[in-house]
């Protein structure tokens, strides 16, 4: 079973404070966006990539796709104001009714074995997401006062990719648009239309590059994978 993947890359990277889209920063001399795209380029089960980009990055992204020989990009779509808007526009460019994955361009360390584990589950259940069990003790806090300690065994940190039957995800997005609902991930939109979502265990290296300190962790993960750490 194959899949297509939507990669939202149209953010501005404001929290990274690099003065440009964080996806253009380099890790091991290769731009972050290329690290992410290569995982899918090299996955034999990936049929195609729909990439949402900010119009101001269009020329640079196009030349990077050329330079690094990324051939699976089926469409480059202009992103929107929010991540959810970018994915909605990308969904409209999908021309297949199979499994669709959504994966943040800012998570360059996703492994093929985890993509395939997610895919296998989504084929059966229609909706699956990847995440890891919470390691820290978690509490709810209001005005700096602890309200409660949440039972940790039921808490998972959610990552991407998230995988769905295309028609299910599209229906979830249409409903969110109709209700003016903005969720923090794709699964939350599917949960709202009462479809069960299965959690698949991934790994802690699949970080999202958000702030400057994440770049230090990222360098460490690169070294670990090169076997030089
Ligand atoms: N994204 C997008 N369209 C947007 C906002 C975000 O396609 N309007 C993408 C980003 O490029 C990123 C992913 O969604 O790959 C996750 O978003 P985030 O980590 O928040 O990245 P940015 O929005 O770029 O960063 P910031 O919120 O710090 O500005
Ligand atoms: Mg953002």
CSV table of C-alpha atoms and ligand atoms in Angstrom, one decimal:
chain,number,residue,atom,x,y,z
A,1,UNK,CA,0.0,0.0,0.0
A,2,UNK,CA,1.4,3.4,-1.0
A,3,UNK,CA,0.6,6.9,0.2
A,4,UNK,CA,1.0,10.6,-0.6
A,5,UNK,CA,2.3,13.1,1.9
A,6,UNK,CA,1.4,16.7,2.5
A,7,UNK,CA,4.3,18.7,3.9
A,8,UNK,CA,3.4,22.1,5.4
A,9,UNK,CA,6.5,24.3,5.0
A,10,UNK,CA,4.8,27.7,4.7
A,11,UNK,CA,5.6,29.0,8.2
A,12,UNK,CA,7.8,31.9,9.0
A,13,UNK,CA,9.8,30.3,11.8
A,14,UNK,CA,9.2,33.3,14.1
A,15,UNK,CA,10.2,31.5,17.3
A,16,UNK,CA,13.5,30.4,15.8
A,17,UNK,CA,14.4,34.0,15.3
A,18,UNK,CA,16.7,33.2,12.3
A,19,UNK,CA,15.4,36.1,10.2
A,20,UNK,CA,14.3,33.7,7.6
A,21,UNK,CA,12.3,30.5,7.3
A,22,UNK,CA,13.9,28.0,9.7
A,23,UNK,CA,13.5,25.3,7.1
A,24,UNK,CA,16.3,26.9,5.1
A,25,UNK,CA,18.8,26.6,8.0
A,26,UNK,CA,21.4,23.9,7.5
A,27,UNK,CA,22.1,20.8,9.5
A,28,UNK,CA,25.2,19.0,8.5
A,29,UNK,CA,25.5,21.4,5.5
A,30,UNK,CA,22.0,20.5,4.1
A,31,UNK,CA,18.9,22.6,4.6
A,32,UNK,CA,16.3,21.2,7.0
A,33,UNK,CA,13.6,21.1,4.3
A,34,UNK,CA,15.8,18.8,2.3
A,35,UNK,CA,16.5,16.4,5.2
A,36,UNK,CA,12.7,16.1,5.6
A,37,UNK,CA,12.0,15.7,1.9
A,38,UNK,CA,14.7,13.1,1.4
A,39,UNK,CA,13.0,10.7,3.9
A,40,UNK,CA,10.0,10.6,1.6
A,41,UNK,CA,11.9,10.8,-1.7
A,42,UNK,CA,13.8,7.7,-0.6
A,43,UNK,CA,10.7,5.8,0.7
A,44,UNK,CA,9.5,3.4,-2.0
A,45,UNK,CA,5.9,3.5,-0.6
A,46,UNK,CA,5.7,7.3,-1.0
A,47,UNK,CA,4.0,8.1,-4.3
A,48,UNK,CA,4.2,11.8,-4.1
A,49,UNK,CA,4.6,15.0,-2.0
A,50,UNK,CA,2.4,18.0,-1.9
A,51,UNK,CA,4.4,20.9,-0.5
A,52,UNK,CA,2.8,24.0,1.0
A,53,UNK,CA,5.2,27.0,0.8
A,54,UNK,CA,5.2,30.7,1.5
A,55,UNK,CA,5.3,32.6,-1.8
A,56,UNK,CA,8.4,34.5,-0.6
A,57,UNK,CA,10.3,31.2,-0.4
A,58,UNK,CA,9.2,29.9,-3.8
A,59,UNK,CA,12.3,30.6,-5.8
A,60,UNK,CA,14.7,29.3,-3.1
A,61,UNK,CA,12.6,26.2,-2.6
A,62,UNK,CA,12.4,25.5,-6.3
A,63,UNK,CA,16.2,25.8,-6.7
A,64,UNK,CA,16.8,23.5,-3.7
A,65,UNK,CA,14.4,20.8,-5.2
A,66,UNK,CA,16.5,21.0,-8.4
A,67,UNK,CA,19.9,21.0,-6.6
A,68,UNK,CA,19.1,18.1,-4.4
A,69,UNK,CA,17.2,16.1,-7.1
A,70,UNK,CA,13.9,15.9,-5.2
A,71,UNK,CA,11.6,14.4,-7.8
A,72,UNK,CA,8.5,13.4,-6.0
A,73,UNK,CA,6.9,16.8,-5.4
A,74,UNK,CA,3.6,16.7,-7.3
A,75,UNK,CA,2.5,20.2,-6.4
A,76,UNK,CA,3.8,23.3,-4.8
A,77,UNK,CA,0.9,25.1,-3.2
A,78,UNK,CA,0.8,28.5,-1.6
A,79,UNK,CA,0.4,28.2,2.2
A,80,UNK,CA,-2.1,30.1,4.3
A,81,UNK,CA,-2.1,32.2,7.5
A,82,UNK,CA,-2.2,29.2,9.8
A,83,UNK,CA,-0.7,25.7,9.5
A,84,UNK,CA,-4.2,24.4,9.2
A,85,UNK,CA,-4.9,26.7,6.2
A,86,UNK,CA,-1.7,25.5,4.5
A,87,UNK,CA,-2.8,21.9,4.9
A,88,UNK,CA,-6.3,22.6,3.7
A,89,UNK,CA,-5.0,24.2,0.5
A,90,UNK,CA,-2.7,21.3,0.0
A,91,UNK,CA,-5.5,18.8,0.5
A,92,UNK,CA,-7.4,20.5,-2.4
A,93,UNK,CA,-4.4,19.6,-4.6
A,94,UNK,CA,-4.4,15.9,-3.8
A,95,UNK,CA,-5.5,13.7,-6.6
A,96,UNK,CA,-5.7,10.3,-4.9
A,97,UNK,CA,-8.2,8.7,-2.6
A,98,UNK,CA,-5.8,6.5,-0.7
A,99,UNK,CA,-3.9,7.1,2.5
A,100,UNK,CA,-2.6,10.7,3.0
A,101,UNK,CA,0.0,11.6,5.5
A,102,UNK,CA,0.6,15.0,7.0
A,103,UNK,CA,4.2,15.7,8.1
A,104,UNK,CA,5.7,18.9,9.4
A,105,UNK,CA,8.7,20.1,7.3
A,106,UNK,CA,10.3,21.1,10.6
A,107,UNK,CA,10.6,17.4,11.8
A,108,UNK,CA,13.6,16.2,9.8
A,109,UNK,CA,14.4,13.1,11.9
A,110,UNK,CA,11.4,10.9,11.1
A,111,UNK,CA,12.4,7.3,10.3
A,112,UNK,CA,11.0,5.2,7.5
A,113,UNK,CA,10.3,2.3,9.8
A,114,UNK,CA,8.0,4.6,11.8
A,115,UNK,CA,6.3,5.9,8.7
A,116,UNK,CA,5.5,2.3,7.7
A,117,UNK,CA,4.3,1.4,11.1
A,118,UNK,CA,1.9,4.3,11.0
A,119,UNK,CA,0.8,3.5,7.5
A,120,UNK,CA,0.0,-0.1,8.4
A,121,UNK,CA,-2.2,1.1,11.2
A,122,UNK,CA,-3.9,3.8,9.2
A,123,UNK,CA,-4.8,1.3,6.5
A,124,UNK,CA,-6.8,-0.7,9.1
A,125,UNK,CA,-8.3,2.0,11.3
A,126,UNK,CA,-8.5,5.0,8.9
A,127,UNK,CA,-6.7,7.3,11.2
A,128,UNK,CA,-3.4,6.9,13.0
A,129,UNK,CA,-0.9,9.3,14.6
A,130,UNK,CA,2.6,9.0,15.9
A,131,UNK,CA,3.8,10.0,19.4
A,132,UNK,CA,5.8,9.1,22.4
A,133,UNK,CA,4.7,8.5,26.1
A,134,UNK,CA,5.3,11.6,28.3
A,135,UNK,CA,8.4,11.3,30.4
A,136,UNK,CA,7.9,14.1,32.8
A,137,UNK,CA,5.3,14.3,35.5
A,138,UNK,CA,2.5,16.5,34.2
A,139,UNK,CA,0.4,18.9,36.2
A,140,UNK,CA,-2.4,21.3,35.2
A,141,UNK,CA,-1.6,24.8,36.4
A,142,UNK,CA,-3.6,28.0,36.6
A,143,UNK,CA,-2.1,31.4,37.6
A,144,UNK,CA,1.0,29.5,38.7
A,145,UNK,CA,-1.0,27.4,41.1
A,146,UNK,CA,-1.0,23.6,40.7
A,147,UNK,CA,-4.5,22.4,40.1
A,148,UNK,CA,-3.9,18.7,39.7
A,149,UNK,CA,-1.3,16.0,38.8
A,150,UNK,CA,-2.4,14.2,35.7
A,151,UNK,CA,-1.9,10.5,35.5
A,152,UNK,CA,1.2,10.2,33.4
A,153,UNK,CA,0.5,6.8,31.9
A,154,UNK,CA,-2.4,8.2,29.8
A,155,UNK,CA,-0.3,11.1,28.4
A,156,UNK,CA,1.5,11.0,25.1
A,157,UNK,CA,3.4,13.8,23.3
A,158,UNK,CA,2.0,14.0,19.8
A,159,UNK,CA,4.2,14.3,16.7
A,160,UNK,CA,3.8,14.0,13.0
A,161,UNK,CA,3.3,12.3,10.6
A,162,UNK,CA,-0.3,11.7,11.0
A,163,UNK,CA,-2.1,9.4,8.6
A,164,UNK,CA,-5.7,9.2,7.4
A,165,UNK,CA,-7.9,7.9,4.6
A,166,UNK,CA,-8.0,11.0,2.4
A,167,UNK,CA,-11.8,11.2,2.3
A,168,UNK,CA,-11.9,11.2,6.2
A,169,UNK,CA,-9.3,13.9,6.5
A,170,UNK,CA,-11.0,16.0,3.8
A,171,UNK,CA,-14.3,15.7,5.6
A,172,UNK,CA,-12.7,16.7,8.9
A,173,UNK,CA,-11.2,19.8,7.3
A,174,UNK,CA,-14.4,20.8,5.6
A,175,UNK,CA,-16.2,20.6,9.0
A,176,UNK,CA,-13.5,22.6,10.8
A,177,UNK,CA,-13.7,25.3,8.1
A,178,UNK,CA,-17.5,25.4,8.4
A,179,UNK,CA,-17.2,25.8,12.2
A,180,UNK,CA,-14.2,28.2,12.1
A,181,UNK,CA,-12.4,25.7,14.3
A,182,UNK,CA,-8.6,25.8,14.4
A,183,UNK,CA,-6.9,22.8,16.0
A,184,UNK,CA,-3.3,22.3,16.9
A,185,UNK,CA,-3.0,19.1,14.8
A,186,UNK,CA,-4.8,17.2,12.1
A,187,UNK,CA,-6.0,14.5,14.4
A,188,UNK,CA,-7.9,16.9,16.5
A,189,UNK,CA,-10.1,17.8,13.4
A,190,UNK,CA,-10.7,14.1,12.9
A,191,UNK,CA,-11.5,13.5,16.6
A,192,UNK,CA,-14.1,16.3,16.3
A,193,UNK,CA,-16.1,14.3,13.7
A,194,UNK,CA,-16.0,11.3,16.1
A,195,UNK,CA,-13.7,9.1,14.2
A,196,UNK,CA,-11.4,7.0,16.4
A,197,UNK,CA,-7.7,7.7,16.0
A,198,UNK,CA,-5.0,5.1,16.9
A,199,UNK,CA,-1.7,6.1,18.5
A,200,UNK,CA,1.5,4.5,17.2
A,201,UNK,CA,4.7,4.7,19.2
A,202,UNK,CA,7.5,6.5,17.4
A,203,UNK,CA,10.7,7.8,19.0
A,204,UNK,CA,12.0,10.8,21.0
A,205,UNK,CA,14.4,11.9,18.2
A,206,UNK,CA,11.5,13.0,16.0
A,207,UNK,CA,11.7,16.5,17.4
A,208,UNK,CA,10.2,19.6,15.8
A,209,UNK,CA,12.7,22.4,15.3
A,210,UNK,CA,11.0,25.3,17.0
A,211,UNK,CA,13.5,27.4,18.9
A,212,UNK,CA,17.3,28.0,18.8
A,213,UNK,CA,18.1,25.3,21.5
A,214,UNK,CA,16.4,22.7,19.3
A,215,UNK,CA,19.3,23.2,16.8
A,216,UNK,CA,21.7,21.9,19.5
A,217,UNK,CA,19.6,18.8,20.0
A,218,UNK,CA,19.4,18.4,16.2
A,219,UNK,CA,23.2,18.5,15.8
A,220,UNK,CA,23.4,15.8,18.5
A,221,UNK,CA,20.9,13.6,16.7
A,222,UNK,CA,22.8,14.0,13.4
A,223,UNK,CA,26.0,13.0,15.1
A,224,UNK,CA,24.3,10.0,16.8
A,225,UNK,CA,23.0,8.8,13.5
A,226,UNK,CA,26.4,9.2,11.9
A,227,UNK,CA,27.8,7.0,14.7
A,228,UNK,CA,30.1,9.7,15.8
A,229,UNK,CA,28.6,10.5,19.2
B,1,LIG,N1,3.4,26.0,8.6
B,1,LIG,C1,2.7,26.2,7.4
B,1,LIG,N2,1.9,27.3,7.2
B,1,LIG,C2,1.7,28.1,8.2
B,1,LIG,C3,2.4,27.9,9.5
B,1,LIG,C4,3.2,26.8,9.6
B,1,LIG,O1,2.9,25.4,6.5
B,1,LIG,N3,0.9,29.2,8.1
B,1,LIG,C5,4.3,24.8,8.7
B,1,LIG,C6,5.7,25.2,9.1
B,1,LIG,O2,6.5,25.5,8.0
B,1,LIG,C7,6.2,23.9,9.9
B,1,LIG,C8,4.9,23.3,10.4
B,1,LIG,O3,3.8,24.0,9.8
B,1,LIG,O4,6.9,23.0,9.0
B,1,LIG,C9,4.8,23.4,11.9
B,1,LIG,O5,4.7,24.8,12.3
B,1,LIG,P1,5.7,25.6,13.3
B,1,LIG,O6,6.7,24.6,13.9
B,1,LIG,O7,4.9,26.4,14.1
B,1,LIG,O8,6.6,26.5,12.2
B,1,LIG,P2,6.5,28.0,12.0
B,1,LIG,O9,5.0,28.4,11.9
B,1,LIG,O10,7.3,28.3,10.8
B,1,LIG,O11,7.2,28.6,13.3
B,1,LIG,P3,6.7,29.8,14.2
B,1,LIG,O12,5.3,29.3,14.7
B,1,LIG,O13,7.7,29.9,15.3
B,1,LIG,O14,6.6,31.1,13.4
B,2,LIG,MG1,3.8,28.2,13.7
